[in-house]
Tab-separated table of C-alpha atoms and ligand atoms in Angstrom:
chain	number	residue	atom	x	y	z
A	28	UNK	CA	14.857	23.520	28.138
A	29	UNK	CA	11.385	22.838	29.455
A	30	UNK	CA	8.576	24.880	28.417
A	31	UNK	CA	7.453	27.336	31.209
A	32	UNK	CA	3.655	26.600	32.545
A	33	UNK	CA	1.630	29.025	30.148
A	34	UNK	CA	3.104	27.278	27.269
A	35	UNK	CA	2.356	24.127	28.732
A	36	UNK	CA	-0.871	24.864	29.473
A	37	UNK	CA	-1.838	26.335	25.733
A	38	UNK	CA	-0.186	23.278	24.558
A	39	UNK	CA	-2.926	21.125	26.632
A	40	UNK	CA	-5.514	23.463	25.217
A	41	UNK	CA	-4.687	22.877	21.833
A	42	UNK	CA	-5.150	19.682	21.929
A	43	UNK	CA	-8.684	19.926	23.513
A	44	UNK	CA	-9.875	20.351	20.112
A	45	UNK	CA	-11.413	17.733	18.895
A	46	UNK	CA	-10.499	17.232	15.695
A	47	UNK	CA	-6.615	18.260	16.160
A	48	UNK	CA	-6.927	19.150	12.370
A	49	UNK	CA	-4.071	21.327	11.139
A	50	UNK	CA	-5.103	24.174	9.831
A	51	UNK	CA	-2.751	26.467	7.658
A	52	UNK	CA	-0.845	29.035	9.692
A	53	UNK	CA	-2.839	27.470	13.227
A	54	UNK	CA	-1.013	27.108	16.670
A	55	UNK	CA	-2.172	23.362	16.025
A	56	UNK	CA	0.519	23.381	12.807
A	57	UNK	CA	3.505	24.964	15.039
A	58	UNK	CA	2.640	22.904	17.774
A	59	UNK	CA	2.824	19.433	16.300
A	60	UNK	CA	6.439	20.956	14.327
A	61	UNK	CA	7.901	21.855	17.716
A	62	UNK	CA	7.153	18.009	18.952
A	63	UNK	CA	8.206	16.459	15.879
A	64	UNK	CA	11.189	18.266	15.742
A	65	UNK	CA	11.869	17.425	19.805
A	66	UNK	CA	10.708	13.791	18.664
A	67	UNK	CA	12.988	11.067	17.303
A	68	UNK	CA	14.163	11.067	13.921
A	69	UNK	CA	11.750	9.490	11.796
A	70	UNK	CA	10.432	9.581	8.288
A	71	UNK	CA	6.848	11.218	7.381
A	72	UNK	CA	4.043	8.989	6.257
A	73	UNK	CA	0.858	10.277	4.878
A	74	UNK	CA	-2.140	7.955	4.602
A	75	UNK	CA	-4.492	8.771	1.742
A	76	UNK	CA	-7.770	7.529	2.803
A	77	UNK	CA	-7.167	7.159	6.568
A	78	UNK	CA	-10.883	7.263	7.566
A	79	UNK	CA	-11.325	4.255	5.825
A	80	UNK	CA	-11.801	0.127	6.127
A	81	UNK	CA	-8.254	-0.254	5.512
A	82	UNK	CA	-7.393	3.434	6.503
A	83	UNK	CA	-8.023	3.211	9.927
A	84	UNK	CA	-6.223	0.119	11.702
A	85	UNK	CA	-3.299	0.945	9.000
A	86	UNK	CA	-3.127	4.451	10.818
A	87	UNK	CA	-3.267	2.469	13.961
A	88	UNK	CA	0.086	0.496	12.373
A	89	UNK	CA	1.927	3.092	11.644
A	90	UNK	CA	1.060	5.163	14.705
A	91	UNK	CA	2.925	2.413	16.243
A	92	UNK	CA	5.891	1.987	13.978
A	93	UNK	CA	8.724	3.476	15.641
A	94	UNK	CA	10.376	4.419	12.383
A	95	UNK	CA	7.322	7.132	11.833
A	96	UNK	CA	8.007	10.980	13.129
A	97	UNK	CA	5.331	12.284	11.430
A	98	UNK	CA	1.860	10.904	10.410
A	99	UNK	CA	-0.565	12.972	8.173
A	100	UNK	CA	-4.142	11.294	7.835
A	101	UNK	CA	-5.946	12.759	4.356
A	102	UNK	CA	-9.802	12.118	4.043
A	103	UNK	CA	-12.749	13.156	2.484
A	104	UNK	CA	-14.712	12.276	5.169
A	105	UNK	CA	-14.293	11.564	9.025
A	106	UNK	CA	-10.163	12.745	8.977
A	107	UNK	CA	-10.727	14.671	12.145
A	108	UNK	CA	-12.576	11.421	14.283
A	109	UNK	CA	-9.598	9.201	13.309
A	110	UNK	CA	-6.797	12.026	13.700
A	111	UNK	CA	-8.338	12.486	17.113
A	112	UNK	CA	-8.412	9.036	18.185
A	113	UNK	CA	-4.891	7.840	16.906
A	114	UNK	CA	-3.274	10.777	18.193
A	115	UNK	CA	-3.824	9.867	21.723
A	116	UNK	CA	-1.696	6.666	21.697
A	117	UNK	CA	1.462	7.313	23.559
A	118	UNK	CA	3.608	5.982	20.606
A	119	UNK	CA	6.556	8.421	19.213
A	120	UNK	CA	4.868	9.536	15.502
A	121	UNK	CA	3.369	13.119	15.755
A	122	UNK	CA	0.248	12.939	13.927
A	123	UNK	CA	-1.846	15.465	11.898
A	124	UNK	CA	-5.733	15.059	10.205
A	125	UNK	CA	-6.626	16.784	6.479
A	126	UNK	CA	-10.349	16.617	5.244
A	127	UNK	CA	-11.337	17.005	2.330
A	128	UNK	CA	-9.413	18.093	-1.436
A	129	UNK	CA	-8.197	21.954	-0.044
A	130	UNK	CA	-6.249	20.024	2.450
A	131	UNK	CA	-4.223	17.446	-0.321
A	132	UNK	CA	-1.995	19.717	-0.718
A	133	UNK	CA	-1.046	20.695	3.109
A	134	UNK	CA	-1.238	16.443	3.767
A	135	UNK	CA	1.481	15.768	1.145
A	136	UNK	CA	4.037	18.383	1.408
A	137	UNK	CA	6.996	17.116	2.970
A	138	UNK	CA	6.344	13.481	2.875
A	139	UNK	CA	8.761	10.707	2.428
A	140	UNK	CA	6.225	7.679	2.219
A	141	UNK	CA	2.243	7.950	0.705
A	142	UNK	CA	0.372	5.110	1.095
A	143	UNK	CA	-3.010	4.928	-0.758
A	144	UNK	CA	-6.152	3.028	0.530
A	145	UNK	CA	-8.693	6.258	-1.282
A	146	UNK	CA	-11.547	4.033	-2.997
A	147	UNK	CA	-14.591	2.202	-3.068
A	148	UNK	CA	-14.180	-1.622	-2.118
A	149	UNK	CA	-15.823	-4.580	-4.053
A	150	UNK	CA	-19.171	-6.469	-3.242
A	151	UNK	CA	-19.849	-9.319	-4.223
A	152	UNK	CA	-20.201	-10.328	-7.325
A	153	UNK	CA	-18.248	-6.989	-8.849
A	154	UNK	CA	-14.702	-7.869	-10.429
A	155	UNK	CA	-11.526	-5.483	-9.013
A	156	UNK	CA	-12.013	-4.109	-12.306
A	157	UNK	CA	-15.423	-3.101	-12.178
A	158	UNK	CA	-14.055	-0.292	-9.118
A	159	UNK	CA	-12.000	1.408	-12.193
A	160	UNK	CA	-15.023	3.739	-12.888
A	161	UNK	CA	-14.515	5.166	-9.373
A	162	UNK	CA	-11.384	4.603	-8.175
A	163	UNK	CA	-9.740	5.745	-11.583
A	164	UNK	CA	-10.173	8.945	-11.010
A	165	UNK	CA	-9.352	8.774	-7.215
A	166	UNK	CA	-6.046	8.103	-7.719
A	167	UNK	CA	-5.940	10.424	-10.464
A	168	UNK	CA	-6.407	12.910	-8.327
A	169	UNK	CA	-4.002	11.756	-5.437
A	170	UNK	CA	-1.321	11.187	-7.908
A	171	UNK	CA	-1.561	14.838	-9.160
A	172	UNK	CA	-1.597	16.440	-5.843
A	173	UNK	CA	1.542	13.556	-5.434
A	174	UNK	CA	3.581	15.160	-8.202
A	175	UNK	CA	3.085	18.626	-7.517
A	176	UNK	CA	3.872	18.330	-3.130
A	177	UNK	CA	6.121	15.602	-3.083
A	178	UNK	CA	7.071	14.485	-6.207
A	179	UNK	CA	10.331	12.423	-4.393
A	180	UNK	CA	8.206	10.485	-1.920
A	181	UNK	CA	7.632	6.750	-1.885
A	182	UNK	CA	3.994	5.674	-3.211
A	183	UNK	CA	2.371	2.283	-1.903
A	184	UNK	CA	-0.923	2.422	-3.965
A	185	UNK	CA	-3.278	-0.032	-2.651
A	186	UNK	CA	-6.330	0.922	-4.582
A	187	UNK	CA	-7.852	-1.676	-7.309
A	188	UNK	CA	-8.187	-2.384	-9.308
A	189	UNK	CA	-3.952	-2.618	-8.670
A	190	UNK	CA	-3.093	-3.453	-12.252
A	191	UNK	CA	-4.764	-0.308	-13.689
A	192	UNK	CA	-3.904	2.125	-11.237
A	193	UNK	CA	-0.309	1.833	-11.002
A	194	UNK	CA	-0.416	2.360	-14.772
A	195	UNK	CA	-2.647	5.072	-13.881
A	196	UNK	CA	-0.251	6.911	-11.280
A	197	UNK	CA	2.897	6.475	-13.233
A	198	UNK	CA	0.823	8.202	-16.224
A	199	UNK	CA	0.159	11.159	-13.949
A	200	UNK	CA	3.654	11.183	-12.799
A	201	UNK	CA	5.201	11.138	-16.577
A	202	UNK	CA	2.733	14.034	-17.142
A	203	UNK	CA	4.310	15.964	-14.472
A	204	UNK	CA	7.631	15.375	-15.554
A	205	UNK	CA	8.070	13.486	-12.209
A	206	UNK	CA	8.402	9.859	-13.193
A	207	UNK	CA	10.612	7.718	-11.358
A	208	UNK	CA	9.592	4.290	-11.472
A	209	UNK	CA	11.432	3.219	-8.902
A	210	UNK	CA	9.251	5.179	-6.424
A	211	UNK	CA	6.214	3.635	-7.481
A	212	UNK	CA	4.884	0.157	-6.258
A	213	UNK	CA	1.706	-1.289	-6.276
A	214	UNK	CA	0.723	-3.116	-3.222
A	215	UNK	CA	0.680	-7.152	-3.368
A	216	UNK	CA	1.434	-8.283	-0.321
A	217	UNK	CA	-1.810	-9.586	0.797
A	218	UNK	CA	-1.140	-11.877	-2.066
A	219	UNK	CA	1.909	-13.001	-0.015
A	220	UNK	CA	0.416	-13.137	3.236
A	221	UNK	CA	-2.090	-15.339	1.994
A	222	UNK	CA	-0.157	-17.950	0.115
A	223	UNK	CA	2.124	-17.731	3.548
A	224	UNK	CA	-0.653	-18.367	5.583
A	225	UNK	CA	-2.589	-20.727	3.093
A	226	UNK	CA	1.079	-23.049	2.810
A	227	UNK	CA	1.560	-23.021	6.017
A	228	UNK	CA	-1.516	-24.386	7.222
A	229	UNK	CA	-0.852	-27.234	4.126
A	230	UNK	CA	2.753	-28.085	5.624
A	231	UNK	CA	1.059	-28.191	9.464
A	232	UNK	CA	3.338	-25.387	10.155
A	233	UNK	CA	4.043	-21.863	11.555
A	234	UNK	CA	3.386	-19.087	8.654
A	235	UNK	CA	6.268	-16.880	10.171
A	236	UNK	CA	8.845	-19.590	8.737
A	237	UNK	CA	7.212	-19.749	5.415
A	238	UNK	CA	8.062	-17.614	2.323
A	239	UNK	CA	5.843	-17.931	-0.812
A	240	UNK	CA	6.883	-15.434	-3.896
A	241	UNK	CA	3.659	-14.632	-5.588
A	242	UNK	CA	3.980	-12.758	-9.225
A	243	UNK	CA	2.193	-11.191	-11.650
A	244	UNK	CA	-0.617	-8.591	-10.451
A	245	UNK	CA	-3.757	-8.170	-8.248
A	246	UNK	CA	-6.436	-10.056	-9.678
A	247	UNK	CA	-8.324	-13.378	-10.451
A	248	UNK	CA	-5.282	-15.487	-12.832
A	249	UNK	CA	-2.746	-12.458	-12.573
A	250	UNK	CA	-1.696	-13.798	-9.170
A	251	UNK	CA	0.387	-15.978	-9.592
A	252	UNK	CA	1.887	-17.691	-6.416
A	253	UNK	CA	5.160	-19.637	-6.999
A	254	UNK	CA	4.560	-22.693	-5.246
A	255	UNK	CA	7.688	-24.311	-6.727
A	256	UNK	CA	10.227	-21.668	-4.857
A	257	UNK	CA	8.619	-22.159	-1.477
A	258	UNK	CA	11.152	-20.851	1.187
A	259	UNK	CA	11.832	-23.400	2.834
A	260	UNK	CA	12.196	-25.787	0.140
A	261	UNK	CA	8.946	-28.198	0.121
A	262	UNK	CA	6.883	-30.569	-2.221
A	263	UNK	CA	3.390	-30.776	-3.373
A	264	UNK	CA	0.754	-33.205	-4.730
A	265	UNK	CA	-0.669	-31.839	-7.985
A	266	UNK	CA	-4.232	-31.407	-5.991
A	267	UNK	CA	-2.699	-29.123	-3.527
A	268	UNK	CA	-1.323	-26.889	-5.819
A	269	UNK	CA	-4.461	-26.529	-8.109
A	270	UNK	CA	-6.396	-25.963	-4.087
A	271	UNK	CA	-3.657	-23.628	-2.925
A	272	UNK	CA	-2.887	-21.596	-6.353
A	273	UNK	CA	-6.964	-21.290	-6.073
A	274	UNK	CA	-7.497	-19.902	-3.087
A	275	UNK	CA	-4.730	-17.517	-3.187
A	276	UNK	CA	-6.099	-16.384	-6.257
A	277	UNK	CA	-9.504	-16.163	-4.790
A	278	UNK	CA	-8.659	-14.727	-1.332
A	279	UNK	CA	-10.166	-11.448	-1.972
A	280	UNK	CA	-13.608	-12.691	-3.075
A	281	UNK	CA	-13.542	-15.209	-0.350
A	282	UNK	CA	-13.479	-12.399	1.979
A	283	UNK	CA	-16.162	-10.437	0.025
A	284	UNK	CA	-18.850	-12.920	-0.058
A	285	UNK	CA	-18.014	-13.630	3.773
A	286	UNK	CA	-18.198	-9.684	4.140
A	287	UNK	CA	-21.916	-10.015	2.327
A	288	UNK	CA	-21.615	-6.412	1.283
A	289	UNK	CA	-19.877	-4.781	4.397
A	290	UNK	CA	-16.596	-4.801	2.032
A	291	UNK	CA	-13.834	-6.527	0.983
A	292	UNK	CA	-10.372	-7.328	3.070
A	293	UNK	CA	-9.388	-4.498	5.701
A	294	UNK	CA	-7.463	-5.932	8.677
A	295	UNK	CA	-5.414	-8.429	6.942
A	296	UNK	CA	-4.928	-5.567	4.310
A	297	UNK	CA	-3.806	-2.920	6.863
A	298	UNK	CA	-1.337	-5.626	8.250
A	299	UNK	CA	0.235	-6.304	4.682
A	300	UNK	CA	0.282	-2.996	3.806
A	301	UNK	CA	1.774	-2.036	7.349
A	302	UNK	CA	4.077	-4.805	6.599
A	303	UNK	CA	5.203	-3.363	3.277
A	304	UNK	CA	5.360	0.397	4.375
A	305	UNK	CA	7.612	-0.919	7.407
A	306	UNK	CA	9.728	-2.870	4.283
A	307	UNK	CA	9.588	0.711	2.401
A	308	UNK	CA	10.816	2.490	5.521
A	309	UNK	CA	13.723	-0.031	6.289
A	310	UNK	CA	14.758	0.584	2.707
A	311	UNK	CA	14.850	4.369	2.791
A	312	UNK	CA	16.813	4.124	5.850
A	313	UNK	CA	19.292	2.373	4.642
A	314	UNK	CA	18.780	-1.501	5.959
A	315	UNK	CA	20.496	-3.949	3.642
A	316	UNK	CA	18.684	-7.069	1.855
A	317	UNK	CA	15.289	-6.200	2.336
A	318	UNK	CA	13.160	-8.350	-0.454
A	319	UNK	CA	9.367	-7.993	-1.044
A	320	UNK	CA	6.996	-8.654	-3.792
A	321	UNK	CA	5.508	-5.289	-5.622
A	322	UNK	CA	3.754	-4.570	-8.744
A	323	UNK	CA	6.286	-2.185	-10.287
A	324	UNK	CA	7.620	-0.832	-13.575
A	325	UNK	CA	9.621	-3.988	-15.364
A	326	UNK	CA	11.583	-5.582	-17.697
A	327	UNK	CA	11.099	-8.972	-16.353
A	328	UNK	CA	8.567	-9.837	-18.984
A	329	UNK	CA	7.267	-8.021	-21.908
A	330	UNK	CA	4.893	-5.935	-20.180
A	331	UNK	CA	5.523	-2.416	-18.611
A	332	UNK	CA	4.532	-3.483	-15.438
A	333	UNK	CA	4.801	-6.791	-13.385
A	334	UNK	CA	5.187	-8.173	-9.597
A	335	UNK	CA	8.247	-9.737	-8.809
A	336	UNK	CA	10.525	-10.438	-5.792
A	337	UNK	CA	12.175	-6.444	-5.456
A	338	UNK	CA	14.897	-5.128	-3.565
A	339	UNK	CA	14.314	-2.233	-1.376
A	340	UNK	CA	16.332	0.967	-0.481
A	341	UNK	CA	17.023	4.175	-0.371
A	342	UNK	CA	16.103	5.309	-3.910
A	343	UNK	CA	12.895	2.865	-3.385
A	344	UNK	CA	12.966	-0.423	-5.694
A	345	UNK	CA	17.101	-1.140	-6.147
A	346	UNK	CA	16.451	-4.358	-7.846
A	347	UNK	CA	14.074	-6.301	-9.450
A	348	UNK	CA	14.690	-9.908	-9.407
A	349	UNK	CA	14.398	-12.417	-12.239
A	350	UNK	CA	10.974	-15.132	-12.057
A	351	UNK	CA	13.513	-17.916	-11.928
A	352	UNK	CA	12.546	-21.879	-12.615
A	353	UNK	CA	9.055	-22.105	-13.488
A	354	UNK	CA	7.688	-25.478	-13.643
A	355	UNK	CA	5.088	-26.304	-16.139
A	356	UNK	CA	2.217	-25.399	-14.646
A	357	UNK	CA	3.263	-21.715	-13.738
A	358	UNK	CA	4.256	-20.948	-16.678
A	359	UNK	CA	0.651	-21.723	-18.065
A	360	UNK	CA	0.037	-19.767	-15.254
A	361	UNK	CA	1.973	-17.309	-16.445
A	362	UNK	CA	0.896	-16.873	-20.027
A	363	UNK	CA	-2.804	-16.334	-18.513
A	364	UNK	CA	-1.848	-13.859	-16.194
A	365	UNK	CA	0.008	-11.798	-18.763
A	366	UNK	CA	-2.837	-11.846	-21.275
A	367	UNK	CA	-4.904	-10.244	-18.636
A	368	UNK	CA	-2.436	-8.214	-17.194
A	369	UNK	CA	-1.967	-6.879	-20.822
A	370	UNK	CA	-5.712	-5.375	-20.947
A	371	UNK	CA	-5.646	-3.569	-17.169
A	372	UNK	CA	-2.360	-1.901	-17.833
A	373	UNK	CA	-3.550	-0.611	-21.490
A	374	UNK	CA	-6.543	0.712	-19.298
A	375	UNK	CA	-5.334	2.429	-17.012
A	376	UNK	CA	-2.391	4.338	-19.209
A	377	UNK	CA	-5.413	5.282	-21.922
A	378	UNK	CA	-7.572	6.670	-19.077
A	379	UNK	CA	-4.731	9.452	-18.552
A	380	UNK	CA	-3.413	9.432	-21.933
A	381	UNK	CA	-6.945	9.527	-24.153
B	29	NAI	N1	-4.126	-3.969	-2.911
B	29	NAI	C1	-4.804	-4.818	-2.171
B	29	NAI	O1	-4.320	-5.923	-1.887
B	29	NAI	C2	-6.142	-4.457	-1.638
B	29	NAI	C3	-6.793	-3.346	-2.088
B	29	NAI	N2	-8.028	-2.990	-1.582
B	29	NAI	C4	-8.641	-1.786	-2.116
B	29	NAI	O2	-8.434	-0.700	-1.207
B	29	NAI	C5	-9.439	0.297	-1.419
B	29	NAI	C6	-10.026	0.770	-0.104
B	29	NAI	O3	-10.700	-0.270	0.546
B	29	NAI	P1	-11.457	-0.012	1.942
B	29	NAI	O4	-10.594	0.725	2.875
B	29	NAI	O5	-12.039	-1.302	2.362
B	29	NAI	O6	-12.621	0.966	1.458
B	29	NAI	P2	-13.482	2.004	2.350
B	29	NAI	O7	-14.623	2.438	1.518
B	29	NAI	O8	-13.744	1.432	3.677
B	29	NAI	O9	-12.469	3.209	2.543
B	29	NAI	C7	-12.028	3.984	1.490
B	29	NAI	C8	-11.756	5.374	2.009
B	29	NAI	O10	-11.325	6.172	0.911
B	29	NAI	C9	-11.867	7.437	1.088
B	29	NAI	N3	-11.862	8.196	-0.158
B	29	NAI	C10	-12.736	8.137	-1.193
B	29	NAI	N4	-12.404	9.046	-2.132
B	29	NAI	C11	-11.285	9.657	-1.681
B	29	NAI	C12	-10.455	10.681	-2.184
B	29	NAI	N5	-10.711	11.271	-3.347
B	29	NAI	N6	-9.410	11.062	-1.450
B	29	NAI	C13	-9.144	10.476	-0.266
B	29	NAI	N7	-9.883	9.511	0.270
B	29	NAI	C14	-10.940	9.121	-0.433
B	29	NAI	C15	-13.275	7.190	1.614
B	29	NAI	O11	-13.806	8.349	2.216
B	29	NAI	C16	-13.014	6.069	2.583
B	29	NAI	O12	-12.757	6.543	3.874
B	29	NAI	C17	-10.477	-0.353	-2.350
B	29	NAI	O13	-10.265	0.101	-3.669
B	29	NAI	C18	-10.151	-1.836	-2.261
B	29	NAI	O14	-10.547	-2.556	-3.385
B	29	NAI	C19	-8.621	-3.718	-0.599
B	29	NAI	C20	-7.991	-4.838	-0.092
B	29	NAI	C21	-6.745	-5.324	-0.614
B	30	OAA	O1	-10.741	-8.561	-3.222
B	30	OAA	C1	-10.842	-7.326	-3.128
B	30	OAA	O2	-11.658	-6.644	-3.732
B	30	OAA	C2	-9.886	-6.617	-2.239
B	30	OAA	C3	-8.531	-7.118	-2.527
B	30	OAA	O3	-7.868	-6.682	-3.460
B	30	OAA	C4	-8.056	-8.292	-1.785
B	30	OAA	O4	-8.611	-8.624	-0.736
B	30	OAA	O5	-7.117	-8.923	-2.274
């Protein structure tokens, strides 16, 4: 039935404010509920730290991912600016700004997906782990208000330092008695997107037809790209792979000292994480064979926690796949990365546990 005029007319009003915030218990609330609900079927995505570098164009993503009913944008600062602004593209997802920590709670209930950019960003010359001081308790924080509103939801954490703060939300989680680790992945897929992009331009060809598993963590020697399972099947000279396992492992800093202070990766982060939200997504609703690369809970090695190729689904990570051949050099490679992998983890369980 289509709304009589009045109601279309206090619907246009509504949305003359500029900040479209929701408010408990406000028309705005009720309004955006009756369009989801006369929307298509979707799944709702919250973005924690939506006002920021990587915030921002990711909102922009998943405004325009038709598999998004609902999008809630949590901030600190600026939520209302960025709610206002998104909300006007004429793509399907019904979206909804929260500012500030009395809002957490309001931005999380009812979400199936949480995808955390919340933090401060390197400059350069600062490690990923020199952010832990800050960003520790960030996710902390997020992760608390996580367990207690939607303690079933999918969580893409994208804040670094990566190998402490997975260890850090899954700490939170156990805490709460809402652990499941196959709900909680770490975002690497920059990693990927890089060594795709960074082979490709190697082999002279297009980076949508190349595949490039890259294991271990988020930092320095913990990334670990797998240049001996290249998808589709290729060879290297031992230069290129010291060059390409180098830059892959230095992407992040390469785009910090060409930031010169103005921050670290945010567009090619808000595609991978776009990317890997879209992956999450597919998974929940039920697509079959959907592989990426995450920093999850694991078995694979010794350690708690590890990147691998993993299935998606509908319960989140189905399957975590096996390393396979490692040549001689990766598995130098490897040792490395799991010695410092070893140390970040340990961190970031003893911040919530000491
Ligand atoms: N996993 C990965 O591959 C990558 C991770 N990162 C990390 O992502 C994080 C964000 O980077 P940028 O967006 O460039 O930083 P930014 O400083 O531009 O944005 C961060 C946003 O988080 C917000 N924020 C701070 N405290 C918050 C809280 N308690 N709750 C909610 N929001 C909060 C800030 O207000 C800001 O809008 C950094 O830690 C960075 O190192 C960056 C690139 C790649
Ligand atoms: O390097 C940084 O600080 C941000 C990041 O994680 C990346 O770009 O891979």
């Amino acid at each position: 039935m289509q709304p009589d005029a009045n109601q279309r007319i206090a619907r246009i009003a509504a949305h003359l404010h500029p900040s479209n915030l929701q408010m408990e218990g406000s028309s705005g609330l009720r309004r955006a509920d009756c369009r989801a609900k006369g929307g298509a079927p979707g799944f709702k995505v919250a973005i924690l730290g939506a006002a920021g570098g990587i915030g921002q164009p990711l909102a922009l993503l998943m405004k325009m991912n038709p598999l998004v009913s609902v999008l809630h944008l949590y901030d600190v600062v600026n939520a209302p600016g960025v709610t206002a602004d998104v909300s006007h593209m004429d793509t399907g997802a019904v979206v909804r700004g929260f500012l500030g920590q009395p809002q957490l709670e309001n931005a999380l209930t009812g979400m199936d997906l949480v995808v955390i950019p919340a933090g401060v960003p390197r400059k350069p010359g600062m490690t990923r782990d020199d952010l832990f001081k800050i960003n520790a308790g960030i996710v902390k924080t997020l992760a608390e208000g996580i367990a207690k509103c939607c303690p079933n939801a999918i969580v893409n954490l994208i804040s670094n330092p990566v190998n402490s703060t997975v260890p850090i939300a899954a700490e939170v989680f156990k805490k709460a008695g809402t652990f499941d680790p196959k709900r909680l992945l770490g975002v690497t897929t920059l990693d990927v997107v890089r060594a795709n992009t960074f082979v490709a331009e190697v082999l002279g060809v297009d980076p949508r037809e190349v595949s490039v598993p890259v294991v271990g963590g988020h930092a320095g020697v913990t990334i670990l790209p797998l240049l001996s399972q290249v998808n589709p099947p290729c060879s290297f000279t031992p230069e290129e792979i010291n060059t390409l396992t180098d830059r892959i492992q230095n992407g992040g800093t390469e785009v910090v000292e060409a930031k010169a202070g103005a921050g670290s990766a945010t567009l090619s982060m808000a595609y991978a994480a776009a990317k890997f939200a879209d992956a999450c997504l597919r998974g929940l609703r039920g697509d079959a064979g959907i592989v990426e690369c995450s920093f999850v809970t694991s078995q694979v090695t010794e350690l708690p926690f590890f990147a691998t190729k993993v299935r998606l689904g509908r319960g989140g990570v189905e399957e975590i796949f096996p390393l396979g051949p490692l040549n001689e050099y990766e598995r130098i490679g490897l040792e490395k990365a799991k010695k410092e992998l070893a140390g970040s983890i340990q961190k970031g369980v003893s911040f919530i546990r000491n």
